[in-house]
XYZ file of C-alpha atoms in Angstrom:
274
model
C 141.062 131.206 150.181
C 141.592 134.853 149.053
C 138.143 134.999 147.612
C 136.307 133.713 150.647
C 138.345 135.757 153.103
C 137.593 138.932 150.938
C 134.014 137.537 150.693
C 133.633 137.103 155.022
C 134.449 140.684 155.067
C 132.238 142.308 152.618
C 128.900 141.033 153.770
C 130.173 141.030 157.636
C 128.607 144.688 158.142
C 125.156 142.332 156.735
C 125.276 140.103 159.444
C 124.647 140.330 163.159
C 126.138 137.296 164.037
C 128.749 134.561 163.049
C 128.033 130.917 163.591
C 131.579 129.474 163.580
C 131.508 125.489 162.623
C 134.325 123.218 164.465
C 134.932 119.703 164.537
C 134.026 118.200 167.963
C 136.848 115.467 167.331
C 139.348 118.500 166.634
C 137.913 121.903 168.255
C 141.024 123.582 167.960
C 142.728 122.164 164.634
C 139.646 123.108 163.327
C 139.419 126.241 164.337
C 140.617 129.368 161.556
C 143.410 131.357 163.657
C 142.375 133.930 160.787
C 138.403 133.865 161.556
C 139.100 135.642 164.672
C 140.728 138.845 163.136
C 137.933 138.521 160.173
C 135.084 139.037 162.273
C 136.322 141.020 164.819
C 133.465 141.993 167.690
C 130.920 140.300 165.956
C 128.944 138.237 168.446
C 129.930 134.894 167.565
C 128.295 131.103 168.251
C 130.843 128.195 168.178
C 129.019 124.892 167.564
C 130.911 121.702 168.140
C 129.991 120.056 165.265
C 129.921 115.662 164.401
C 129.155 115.702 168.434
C 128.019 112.175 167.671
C 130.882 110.451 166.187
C 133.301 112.228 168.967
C 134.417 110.699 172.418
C 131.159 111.925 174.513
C 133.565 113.118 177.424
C 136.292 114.540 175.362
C 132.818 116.807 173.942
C 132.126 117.924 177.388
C 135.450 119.069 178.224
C 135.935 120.982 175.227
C 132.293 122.887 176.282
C 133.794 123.870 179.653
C 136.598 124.601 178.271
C 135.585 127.241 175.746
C 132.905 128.164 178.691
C 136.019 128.917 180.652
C 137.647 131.267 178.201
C 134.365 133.222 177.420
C 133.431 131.646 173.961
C 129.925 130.904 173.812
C 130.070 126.740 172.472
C 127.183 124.287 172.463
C 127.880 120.269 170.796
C 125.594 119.654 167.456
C 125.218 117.025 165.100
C 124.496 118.128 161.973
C 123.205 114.701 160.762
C 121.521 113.052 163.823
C 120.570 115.968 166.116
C 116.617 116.948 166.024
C 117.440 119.704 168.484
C 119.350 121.946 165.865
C 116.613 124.707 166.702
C 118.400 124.920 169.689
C 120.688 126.822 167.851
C 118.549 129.435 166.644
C 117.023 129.999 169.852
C 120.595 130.352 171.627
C 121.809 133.229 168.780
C 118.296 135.009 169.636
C 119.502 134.973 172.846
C 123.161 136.258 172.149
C 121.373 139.494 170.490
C 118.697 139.835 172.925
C 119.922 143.353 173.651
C 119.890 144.243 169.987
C 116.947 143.074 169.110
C 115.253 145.109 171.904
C 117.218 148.053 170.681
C 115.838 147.959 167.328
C 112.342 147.134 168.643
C 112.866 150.669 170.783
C 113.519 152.282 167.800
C 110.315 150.773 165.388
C 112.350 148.124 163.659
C 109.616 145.333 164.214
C 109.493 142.184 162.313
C 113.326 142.560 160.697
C 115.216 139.162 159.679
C 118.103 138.105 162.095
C 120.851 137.701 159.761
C 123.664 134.881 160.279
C 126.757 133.787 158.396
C 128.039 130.579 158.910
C 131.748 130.072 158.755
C 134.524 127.232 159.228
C 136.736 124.950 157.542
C 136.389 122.795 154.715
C 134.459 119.456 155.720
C 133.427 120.260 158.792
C 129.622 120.064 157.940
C 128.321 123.419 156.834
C 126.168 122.094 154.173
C 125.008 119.218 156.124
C 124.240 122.042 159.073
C 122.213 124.414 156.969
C 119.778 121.543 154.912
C 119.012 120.283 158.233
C 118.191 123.579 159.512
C 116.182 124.991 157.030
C 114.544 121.620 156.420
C 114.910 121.823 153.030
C 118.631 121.047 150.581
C 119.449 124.426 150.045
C 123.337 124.171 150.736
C 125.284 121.366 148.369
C 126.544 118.610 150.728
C 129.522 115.943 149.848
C 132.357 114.311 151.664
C 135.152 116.101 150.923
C 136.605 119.641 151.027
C 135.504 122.313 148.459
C 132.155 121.665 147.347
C 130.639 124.542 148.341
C 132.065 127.853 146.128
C 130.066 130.623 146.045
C 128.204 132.536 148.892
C 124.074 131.795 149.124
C 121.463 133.411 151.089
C 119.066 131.058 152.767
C 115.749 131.956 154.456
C 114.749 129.886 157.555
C 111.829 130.139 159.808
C 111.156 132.292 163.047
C 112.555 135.433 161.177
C 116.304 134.244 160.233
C 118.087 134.581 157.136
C 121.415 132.490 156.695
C 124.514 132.956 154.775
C 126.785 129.939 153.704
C 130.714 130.603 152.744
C 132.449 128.615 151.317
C 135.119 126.178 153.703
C 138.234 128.146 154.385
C 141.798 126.901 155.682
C 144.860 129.170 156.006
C 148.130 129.501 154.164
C 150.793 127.916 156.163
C 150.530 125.413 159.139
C 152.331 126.677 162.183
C 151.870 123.153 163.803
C 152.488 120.137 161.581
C 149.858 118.328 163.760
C 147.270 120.625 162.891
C 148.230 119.932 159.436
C 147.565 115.897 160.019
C 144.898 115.947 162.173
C 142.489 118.174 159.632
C 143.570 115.670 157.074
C 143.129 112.572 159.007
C 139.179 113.617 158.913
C 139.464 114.618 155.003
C 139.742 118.562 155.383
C 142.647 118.661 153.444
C 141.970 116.698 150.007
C 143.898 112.786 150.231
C 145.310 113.541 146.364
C 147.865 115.521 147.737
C 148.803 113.318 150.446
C 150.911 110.645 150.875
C 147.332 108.554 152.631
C 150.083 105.397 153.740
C 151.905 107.749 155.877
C 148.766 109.449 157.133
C 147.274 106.006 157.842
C 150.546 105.298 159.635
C 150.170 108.021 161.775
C 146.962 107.729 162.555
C 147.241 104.102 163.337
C 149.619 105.024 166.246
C 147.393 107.163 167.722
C 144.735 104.895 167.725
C 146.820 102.359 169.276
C 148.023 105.258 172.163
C 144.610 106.084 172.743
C 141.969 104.031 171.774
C 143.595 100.567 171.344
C 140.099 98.855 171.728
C 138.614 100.511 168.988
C 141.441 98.663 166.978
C 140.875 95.539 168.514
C 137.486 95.534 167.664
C 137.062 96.424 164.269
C 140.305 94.858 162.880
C 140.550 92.094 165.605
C 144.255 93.694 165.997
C 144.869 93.179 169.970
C 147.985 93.231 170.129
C 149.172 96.868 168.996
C 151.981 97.722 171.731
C 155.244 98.754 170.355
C 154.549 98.227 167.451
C 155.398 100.840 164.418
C 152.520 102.780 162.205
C 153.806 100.950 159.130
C 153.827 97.110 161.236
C 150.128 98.552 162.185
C 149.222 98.873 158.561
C 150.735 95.764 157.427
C 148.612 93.827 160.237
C 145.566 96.007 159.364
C 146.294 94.586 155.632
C 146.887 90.847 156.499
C 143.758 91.257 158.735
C 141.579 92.230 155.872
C 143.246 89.841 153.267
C 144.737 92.427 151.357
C 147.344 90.091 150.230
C 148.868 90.268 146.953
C 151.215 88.117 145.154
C 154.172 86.875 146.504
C 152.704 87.314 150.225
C 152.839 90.921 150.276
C 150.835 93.157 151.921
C 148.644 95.705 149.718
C 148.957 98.638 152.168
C 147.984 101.516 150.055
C 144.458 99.340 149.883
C 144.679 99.087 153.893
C 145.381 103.206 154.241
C 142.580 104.048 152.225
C 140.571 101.781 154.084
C 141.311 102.637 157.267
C 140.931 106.858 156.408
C 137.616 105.558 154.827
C 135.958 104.288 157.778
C 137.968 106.452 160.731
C 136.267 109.701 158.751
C 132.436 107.369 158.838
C 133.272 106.439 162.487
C 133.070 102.939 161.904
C 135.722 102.500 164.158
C 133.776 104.430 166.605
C 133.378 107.606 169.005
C 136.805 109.223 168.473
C 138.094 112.458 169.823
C 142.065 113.826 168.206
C 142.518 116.652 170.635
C 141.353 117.195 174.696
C 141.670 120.536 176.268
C 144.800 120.917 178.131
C 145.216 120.125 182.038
């Protein structure tokens, strides 16, 4: 985390704009409270990111909302979206003013540089390849697979820079803390993934009860505890082992396995407040 903050800053003075990567389920637990301080007045592009696997009207809340406090935001999909040039054409936009500047003073045909920032897992890779068309940026699903910094040239005059995913020391919120590793920011091996399926399980059955009901035929999920949810998720899926127990460390990992591929559907964590 050191390294990458310490990177961020040295080849800021490079760039003339930051393209900050969010989760759309989780715009705000997924948002660096450090990035802001990195990158100072740097103009900045938020992109709600995984725009398709997120609860459509949750998305447009969180657009307004961000509208509403002066951050520029528009919703992406780094896998499904064709319109990702979209993006380029709104950062030309955001340095319209420079760009004539520089024109004024001769500077014709220079690159628009951009540096592409977020947290682990949030689909920088996946973002970049489908940008410049080409795998240029290593892509997986889970946290830390890129590690170094790597220029990439893109059409229309831009150059990109990909960092590597960065979180922060210490978790004010606890919540935060489970809801990055619910969609596998923070790496399951040093989790305990039954209680984080538990968790998540009561959520699900606060807020999106049907989602339950349809992928795990589990309709009756009122007042019933995270660990009861898990055992039923386990019976449903015949993860019974000997002596009629329940195999519920299968049923966690099966459950985080498909929430984080959206089997279970469009799901948004977080909504703006009232």
């Amino acid at each position: 985390m050191t390294k990458t903050r310490r990177m961020i800053q040295e080849n800021l003075k490079l760039v003339d704009l930051i393209i900050e990567l969010v989760d759309a389920r989780l715009p705000l637990s997924s948002r660096n409270p450090e990035i802001d301080a990195l990158v100072g007045q740097k103009p900045r592009l938020l992109l709600l990111n995984k725009a398709d696997i997120a609860d459509q009207n949750a998305t447009d809340a969180w657009v307004e909302y961000f509208k509403q406090h002066g951050v520029e935001a528009m919703r992406i999909s780094s896998v499904a979206d064709k319109s990702l040039k979209m993006v380029l054409e709104r950062c030309r936009a955001l340095l319209s003013e420079q760009i004539a500047r520089q024109k004024e003073r001769g500077l014709v045909g220079r690159s628009i540089k951009l540096m592409v920032v977020g947290v682990p897992n949030v689909g920088k890779s996946s973002f970049i390849n489908k940008l410049s068309g080409k795998k240029s940026a290593q892509v997986g699903d889970r946290p830390g697979v890129t590690r170094g910094k790597q220029w990439i040239r893109l059409q229309n005059g831009f150059e990109l820079l990909d960092t590597p995913g960065i979180l922060w020391p210490k978790f004010e919120d606890e919540q935060v803390g489970m809801y990055l590793a619910y969609t596998g920011a923070i790496k399951d091996d040093i989790m305990d993934v039954e209680e984080l399926s538990c968790h998540l399980l009561e959520l699900l059955a606060t807020r999106y009860p049907q989602c339950l009901a349809e992928r795990y035929k589990m309709d009756d999920v009122t007042d019933k505890t995270g660990y009861e949810l898990l055992e039923l998720l386990g019976r449903k899926r015949g993860f019974v082992v000997s002596g009629g127990e329940i195999d519920t460390l299968r049923a966690a990992n099966i459950l985080l396995d498909e929430f984080r591929a959206a089997k279970l559907g469009r799901i948004s964590l977080e909504m703006p407040e009232k």
